[in-house]
XYZ file of C-alpha atoms in Angstrom:
432
model
C -6.798 -2.446 -2.123
C -9.128 0.236 -0.743
C -8.593 3.963 -0.681
C -9.409 5.076 2.857
C -11.256 8.120 4.232
C -10.569 9.052 7.854
C -13.213 11.178 9.588
C -13.885 12.205 13.153
C -17.004 10.518 14.545
C -17.575 13.050 17.334
C -16.911 16.804 17.598
C -13.299 16.638 16.467
C -10.094 16.208 18.505
C -10.533 12.418 18.458
C -6.882 11.652 17.721
C -7.067 11.592 13.923
C -3.471 12.755 13.594
C -1.998 9.612 15.117
C -4.310 7.305 13.170
C -3.632 9.053 9.861
C 0.090 8.907 10.563
C -0.217 5.188 11.359
C -2.135 4.544 8.142
C 0.131 6.778 6.063
C 2.882 4.173 6.299
C 0.811 2.084 3.862
C -0.459 5.023 1.799
C 1.184 6.594 -1.211
C -0.836 9.828 -1.097
C -2.431 11.699 1.821
C -5.132 14.265 0.997
C -6.720 17.008 3.123
C -10.182 17.559 1.647
C -11.922 20.201 3.799
C -11.494 22.766 6.545
C -8.734 25.266 7.041
C -5.994 25.858 9.576
C -8.556 25.522 12.354
C -7.858 21.769 12.492
C -5.110 20.749 14.894
C -3.329 17.402 14.520
C -0.564 16.316 16.884
C 1.840 13.619 15.669
C 4.287 11.919 18.037
C 7.114 10.181 16.173
C 9.898 8.959 18.402
C 11.038 11.889 20.497
C 9.611 14.480 18.114
C 6.195 16.124 18.338
C 4.745 17.702 15.200
C 1.748 20.010 15.397
C -0.075 20.416 12.084
C -3.036 22.641 11.338
C -3.170 22.810 7.551
C -0.660 20.423 6.023
C -1.714 16.775 5.561
C -0.309 14.411 8.189
C 1.621 12.510 5.516
C 3.989 15.452 5.097
C 6.188 14.198 7.944
C 6.740 10.843 6.198
C 9.436 10.591 3.482
C 8.279 9.268 0.125
C 4.633 10.279 0.571
C 2.805 12.813 -1.570
C 0.653 15.267 0.395
C -2.231 17.052 -1.300
C -4.347 19.996 -0.146
C -7.621 19.581 -2.001
C -10.051 22.110 -3.431
C -12.434 21.631 -0.489
C -9.953 23.351 1.831
C -9.814 27.117 2.360
C -6.153 28.121 2.351
C -4.442 30.899 4.255
C -1.266 31.241 2.151
C 0.649 33.109 4.843
C -0.155 30.455 7.429
C 0.841 27.766 4.935
C 4.326 29.214 4.515
C 4.704 29.706 8.283
C 3.747 26.075 8.917
C 6.131 24.857 6.223
C 8.967 26.858 7.781
C 8.171 25.503 11.241
C 8.291 21.900 10.026
C 11.459 22.526 8.024
C 13.054 23.771 11.256
C 12.197 20.336 12.703
C 14.008 18.600 9.855
C 11.066 17.907 7.508
C 11.762 18.478 3.815
C 8.880 20.126 1.948
C 8.919 20.929 -1.753
C 6.630 20.817 -4.799
C 7.732 17.202 -5.152
C 5.956 16.085 -1.971
C 3.291 18.783 -1.564
C 0.633 19.724 -4.125
C -2.173 22.256 -3.693
C -5.331 22.331 -5.790
C -5.299 25.196 -8.275
C -8.969 25.900 -7.500
C -8.580 26.145 -3.717
C -10.127 29.322 -2.219
C -7.892 31.659 -0.235
C -8.290 33.126 3.246
C -7.358 36.806 3.322
C -6.689 39.193 6.194
C -10.168 40.693 5.832
C -11.638 37.217 6.477
C -9.694 36.875 9.732
C -10.714 40.340 10.875
C -14.396 39.739 10.122
C -14.346 36.333 11.829
C -12.831 37.748 15.021
C -15.206 40.719 15.107
C -18.305 38.546 14.760
C -17.259 36.105 17.463
C -16.366 38.843 19.948
C -19.599 40.728 19.294
C -21.847 37.740 20.073
C -23.265 37.165 23.546
C -21.348 34.451 25.428
C -24.170 31.902 25.413
C -24.524 32.189 21.642
C -20.844 32.025 20.654
C -20.103 29.372 18.050
C -16.559 28.841 19.292
C -14.802 29.792 16.055
C -11.003 29.918 16.054
C -11.222 33.436 14.515
C -8.949 32.422 11.657
C -11.222 33.466 8.827
C -12.403 30.030 7.770
C -16.151 30.756 7.907
C -16.026 34.064 6.005
C -13.753 32.468 3.378
C -16.275 29.686 2.790
C -19.029 32.311 2.562
C -17.140 34.048 -0.232
C -16.532 30.741 -1.983
C -20.246 29.918 -2.002
C -21.023 33.529 -2.927
C -18.799 33.150 -6.036
C -16.527 36.023 -5.124
C -13.523 34.156 -3.646
C -9.949 34.708 -4.737
C -8.515 31.316 -5.656
C -4.939 30.099 -5.816
C -4.955 30.042 -9.607
C -5.843 33.757 -9.613
C -2.397 34.564 -8.202
C -0.885 33.310 -11.456
C -2.891 35.914 -13.410
C -2.147 39.280 -11.731
C -3.592 41.254 -14.652
C -7.058 39.890 -13.805
C -6.775 40.411 -10.053
C -8.220 43.929 -9.926
C -11.591 42.801 -11.280
C -11.746 39.895 -8.835
C -10.809 42.093 -5.879
C -13.467 44.622 -6.882
C -16.097 41.894 -6.901
C -14.953 40.757 -3.454
C -15.052 44.264 -2.008
C -18.485 44.962 -3.496
C -19.724 42.577 -0.834
C -17.311 43.297 2.013
C -17.270 47.097 1.984
C -21.003 47.587 2.747
C -20.752 44.836 5.344
C -17.762 46.465 7.026
C -19.433 49.872 7.043
C -22.477 48.374 8.712
C -20.282 46.787 11.384
C -18.255 49.940 11.921
C -15.024 48.428 10.602
C -12.472 50.442 8.680
C -12.532 50.331 4.898
C -10.127 48.033 3.050
C -8.234 49.350 0.053
C -8.133 47.210 -3.078
C -4.454 48.042 -3.443
C -3.752 46.581 -0.004
C -5.389 43.272 -0.920
C -3.535 43.166 -4.212
C -0.227 43.755 -2.417
C -1.082 41.062 0.152
C -1.659 38.533 -2.617
C 1.257 39.423 -4.868
C 3.702 39.343 -1.956
C 2.918 35.715 -1.112
C 2.249 34.471 -4.662
C 5.848 33.480 -5.559
C 6.064 31.302 -2.451
C 2.821 29.335 -2.892
C 2.397 29.065 -6.667
C 5.168 26.443 -7.067
C 2.923 24.008 -5.140
C -0.115 24.559 -7.391
C -1.377 21.705 -9.560
C -4.528 20.221 -11.093
C -4.752 17.833 -8.163
C -8.013 16.206 -9.267
C -6.239 14.954 -12.396
C -3.162 13.974 -10.427
C -5.230 11.914 -7.967
C -7.116 10.149 -10.745
C -3.835 9.121 -12.353
C -2.568 7.803 -9.022
C -5.813 5.888 -8.516
C -5.576 4.276 -11.952
C -2.000 3.296 -11.235
C -3.186 1.395 -8.150
C -1.671 3.784 -5.623
C -3.157 3.884 -2.140
C -4.829 7.195 -1.282
C -5.649 8.273 2.258
C -8.208 11.066 2.600
C -7.848 13.026 5.830
C -10.757 14.992 7.241
C -10.661 17.795 9.772
C -12.944 18.392 12.764
C -15.668 15.766 13.264
C -18.938 14.572 11.730
C -20.971 16.307 14.435
C -19.539 19.644 13.267
C -20.745 19.103 9.687
C -22.575 22.186 8.408
C -25.516 20.002 7.321
C -25.472 17.040 9.675
C -23.947 18.529 12.816
C -25.306 20.424 15.811
C -26.191 23.504 13.750
C -25.432 26.403 14.187
C -22.609 25.250 16.475
C -20.754 23.681 13.561
C -17.871 24.367 11.220
C -18.367 25.948 7.789
C -17.788 22.884 5.631
C -19.048 19.351 5.174
C -17.000 17.069 7.414
C -18.783 13.804 6.542
C -16.940 11.197 4.499
C -18.776 11.881 1.240
C -17.006 15.239 1.011
C -13.712 13.432 0.489
C -14.784 13.020 -3.124
C -16.124 16.544 -3.602
C -13.279 18.184 -1.702
C -10.544 16.479 -3.690
C -12.113 16.057 -7.126
C -12.133 12.271 -7.271
C -15.174 10.221 -8.224
C -17.262 8.743 -5.430
C -16.209 5.234 -6.458
C -12.621 6.084 -5.553
C -13.546 5.775 -1.870
C -13.297 2.218 -0.598
C -13.258 2.230 3.215
C -14.444 4.844 5.718
C -12.684 4.809 9.075
C -14.286 6.830 11.851
C -12.231 8.013 14.823
C -13.862 8.188 18.257
C -12.559 8.624 21.765
C -13.592 6.162 24.445
C -15.308 9.171 26.030
C -16.509 12.446 24.505
C -15.018 15.937 24.250
C -16.043 19.192 22.664
C -14.371 22.593 22.195
C -16.440 25.758 22.065
C -20.174 26.268 22.386
C -23.083 24.052 21.509
C -25.077 21.140 22.954
C -23.278 18.355 24.792
C -25.767 15.954 26.426
C -23.186 13.840 28.304
C -20.984 16.717 29.494
C -19.580 16.242 32.999
C -19.032 19.376 35.056
C -17.892 17.425 38.103
C -14.706 15.763 39.285
C -14.971 12.975 36.698
C -15.081 15.519 33.880
C -12.055 17.257 35.387
C -10.264 13.919 35.700
C -10.885 12.989 32.062
C -9.617 16.371 30.920
C -6.489 16.221 33.058
C -5.589 12.653 32.140
C -6.352 13.148 28.476
C -4.533 16.505 28.253
C -7.687 17.892 26.706
C -6.585 21.212 25.309
C -7.090 22.394 21.741
C -3.974 22.160 19.542
C -4.781 25.488 17.884
C -6.364 27.539 20.642
C -5.155 26.025 23.888
C -8.759 26.080 25.099
C -9.698 23.383 27.585
C -12.070 20.861 26.042
C -15.377 20.023 27.657
C -15.443 16.349 28.672
C -18.188 13.774 29.148
C -19.170 10.126 28.888
C -19.193 8.266 25.574
C -22.347 9.118 23.613
C -23.267 6.052 21.558
C -26.282 7.829 20.060
C -24.148 10.500 18.421
C -21.457 8.119 17.215
C -24.116 5.799 15.758
C -25.518 8.831 13.925
C -22.034 9.604 12.555
C -21.648 5.963 11.488
C -24.774 6.332 9.388
C -24.215 9.807 7.922
C -20.610 8.972 7.011
C -21.072 5.360 5.972
C -18.412 4.326 8.470
C -17.084 0.789 7.957
C -14.980 0.618 11.104
C -14.018 2.696 14.136
C -10.609 3.570 15.523
C -11.230 3.900 19.252
C -8.716 6.168 20.979
C -7.763 7.052 24.558
C -9.165 3.925 26.167
C -6.409 4.234 28.784
C -7.913 7.472 30.120
C -10.723 5.389 31.636
C -8.314 3.129 33.563
C -9.116 2.833 37.269
C -12.679 4.120 37.199
C -15.076 2.091 39.332
C -17.877 2.492 36.817
C -18.234 3.968 33.352
C -21.399 5.356 31.824
C -22.418 5.195 28.179
C -25.271 7.251 26.734
C -27.703 4.891 24.965
C -30.577 7.319 24.342
C -32.097 10.669 25.284
C -35.199 11.929 27.008
C -36.962 15.029 25.784
C -40.207 16.208 27.371
C -40.759 12.727 28.739
C -40.265 10.945 25.408
C -37.380 8.567 24.629
C -35.237 9.383 21.556
C -32.621 7.263 19.835
C -31.147 10.061 17.689
C -30.024 13.688 17.982
C -32.910 15.907 16.763
C -32.125 18.743 14.351
C -33.869 21.421 16.445
C -31.457 23.674 18.329
C -33.956 24.051 21.180
C -34.446 20.295 21.426
C -30.710 19.650 21.399
C -30.210 22.051 24.300
C -32.822 20.236 26.421
C -31.829 16.601 25.908
C -31.286 14.446 28.969
C -28.962 11.457 28.510
C -30.127 7.931 29.281
C -27.161 6.008 30.639
C -26.112 2.395 30.773
C -23.619 1.751 33.565
C -20.667 -0.525 32.802
C -18.230 -1.897 35.363
C -14.786 -0.333 35.109
C -11.373 -1.995 35.309
C -8.472 -1.457 37.688
C -5.606 -2.719 35.516
C -3.934 -0.477 32.947
C -4.598 -0.452 29.215
C -1.919 2.152 28.457
C 0.515 0.963 25.808
C -1.331 -2.287 25.102
C -0.540 -3.691 21.654
C -2.742 -6.789 21.619
C -6.086 -7.906 23.016
C -4.178 -10.180 25.397
C -2.740 -7.079 27.100
C -6.195 -5.678 27.882
C -8.208 -6.320 31.059
C -11.274 -8.459 30.374
C -13.616 -5.693 31.472
C -11.977 -3.243 29.048
C -12.632 -5.684 26.218
C -16.271 -5.928 27.338
C -16.502 -2.130 27.193
C -15.169 -2.049 23.633
C -17.510 -4.845 22.535
C -20.502 -3.048 24.039
C -19.604 0.133 22.174
C -19.484 -1.859 18.925
C -23.000 -3.158 19.571
C -24.382 0.272 20.399
C -22.918 2.181 17.436
C -23.450 -0.521 14.816
C -19.842 -0.644 13.620
C -16.811 -2.784 14.519
C -13.660 -1.443 16.122
C -10.957 -1.719 13.466
C -8.182 -0.101 15.475
C -7.663 0.489 19.176
C -5.271 3.218 20.276
C -3.839 2.988 23.794
C -1.401 5.923 23.860
C -0.229 8.808 21.650
C 2.662 6.618 20.422
C 2.085 5.211 16.939
C 3.210 1.702 17.948
C 0.666 1.476 20.777
C -2.126 0.413 18.453
C -4.105 -2.807 18.302
C -5.018 -3.662 14.709
C -8.221 -5.633 14.214
C -8.951 -4.855 10.562
C -6.590 -3.185 8.100
C -8.668 -0.516 6.297
C -6.413 -0.656 3.224
C -7.036 -4.366 2.775
C -10.627 -4.916 3.937
C -12.393 -4.012 0.703
């Protein structure tokens, strides 16, 4: 049996929540390994809709252990608010089904304030598109070795020294930006107030996961955002502040690299993006509007309308390679129903030259022109299909052509937000 990593193969918002929920039925443990509460997952189970931003998707399933790994940056106040919201929907959450890494770094109010100030101060064309929730500044402090971690809340006598080290960086920065000073006592009070509510969930999760692995339990690693937002391999600087590629499942949870067996990439049958940054296949016409309306393309966290465009096989093929993707879960095929023709990006042109990859240069990325292959559309519906026999022949041709272009097979095909409306080709938990 393979432990499975689920990653977005585009710019996020690919429908990972539904796929993780579908896979979690076979998993014993579900792990979030990076990001913060800037990742929105929507789960539709029966007549209930659950919107998660920080908690692993497995939390809504009885009998599953959910783990927030050390690669996440944790806003403890948001955590408690999200727990309370789910409990109001009838979900039971306790230290028995939720564990948080003791070495996870915390997001504080000063991180949120700094994040919002920076984003608002930047000229529109240069905005990164951050959710202003403090994720980036919290990662900066983690790398700068001045973060407050969850385990620090259990040692209040040592907090003053850690807060002083944090403020030695932030106070000069805030003065330079014209922001009001932050008192060490205020940070201490902020931490001690929430400590009793979050510390019961703390554990040495790396050790816990290794024990589960040795016992033959199935572990599902859940990524946030998408591979094209990876801080190293994405469209820098229009990226998130963490590594979103599959390899970070090991680093961000504390398991050895050999614990990962199968990498499942999630991709829409078209492309969307929230916030700024390059988007070679973006459609600013009626087709783009149609895709957005049909697909209800609004961010779970921000409510911002997503930019929409044709499927970019170049970018997904790049994600397949940087993540080591074994199979793709293709989502929202039904949104393309009824189109006379569908375009797929198979390359780029830059200054007259043909490219088969996304260059690293920000200037080059902004000037790419897509090279399209036109594929005949289909007039029948794919919505709710649960087998290949329910799909129009031309829709199957579209899927097969995508497989050829990205260099990876389609393992799952999602045809609606409902968990049951899924065509299984390969079971990731059993294919390795």
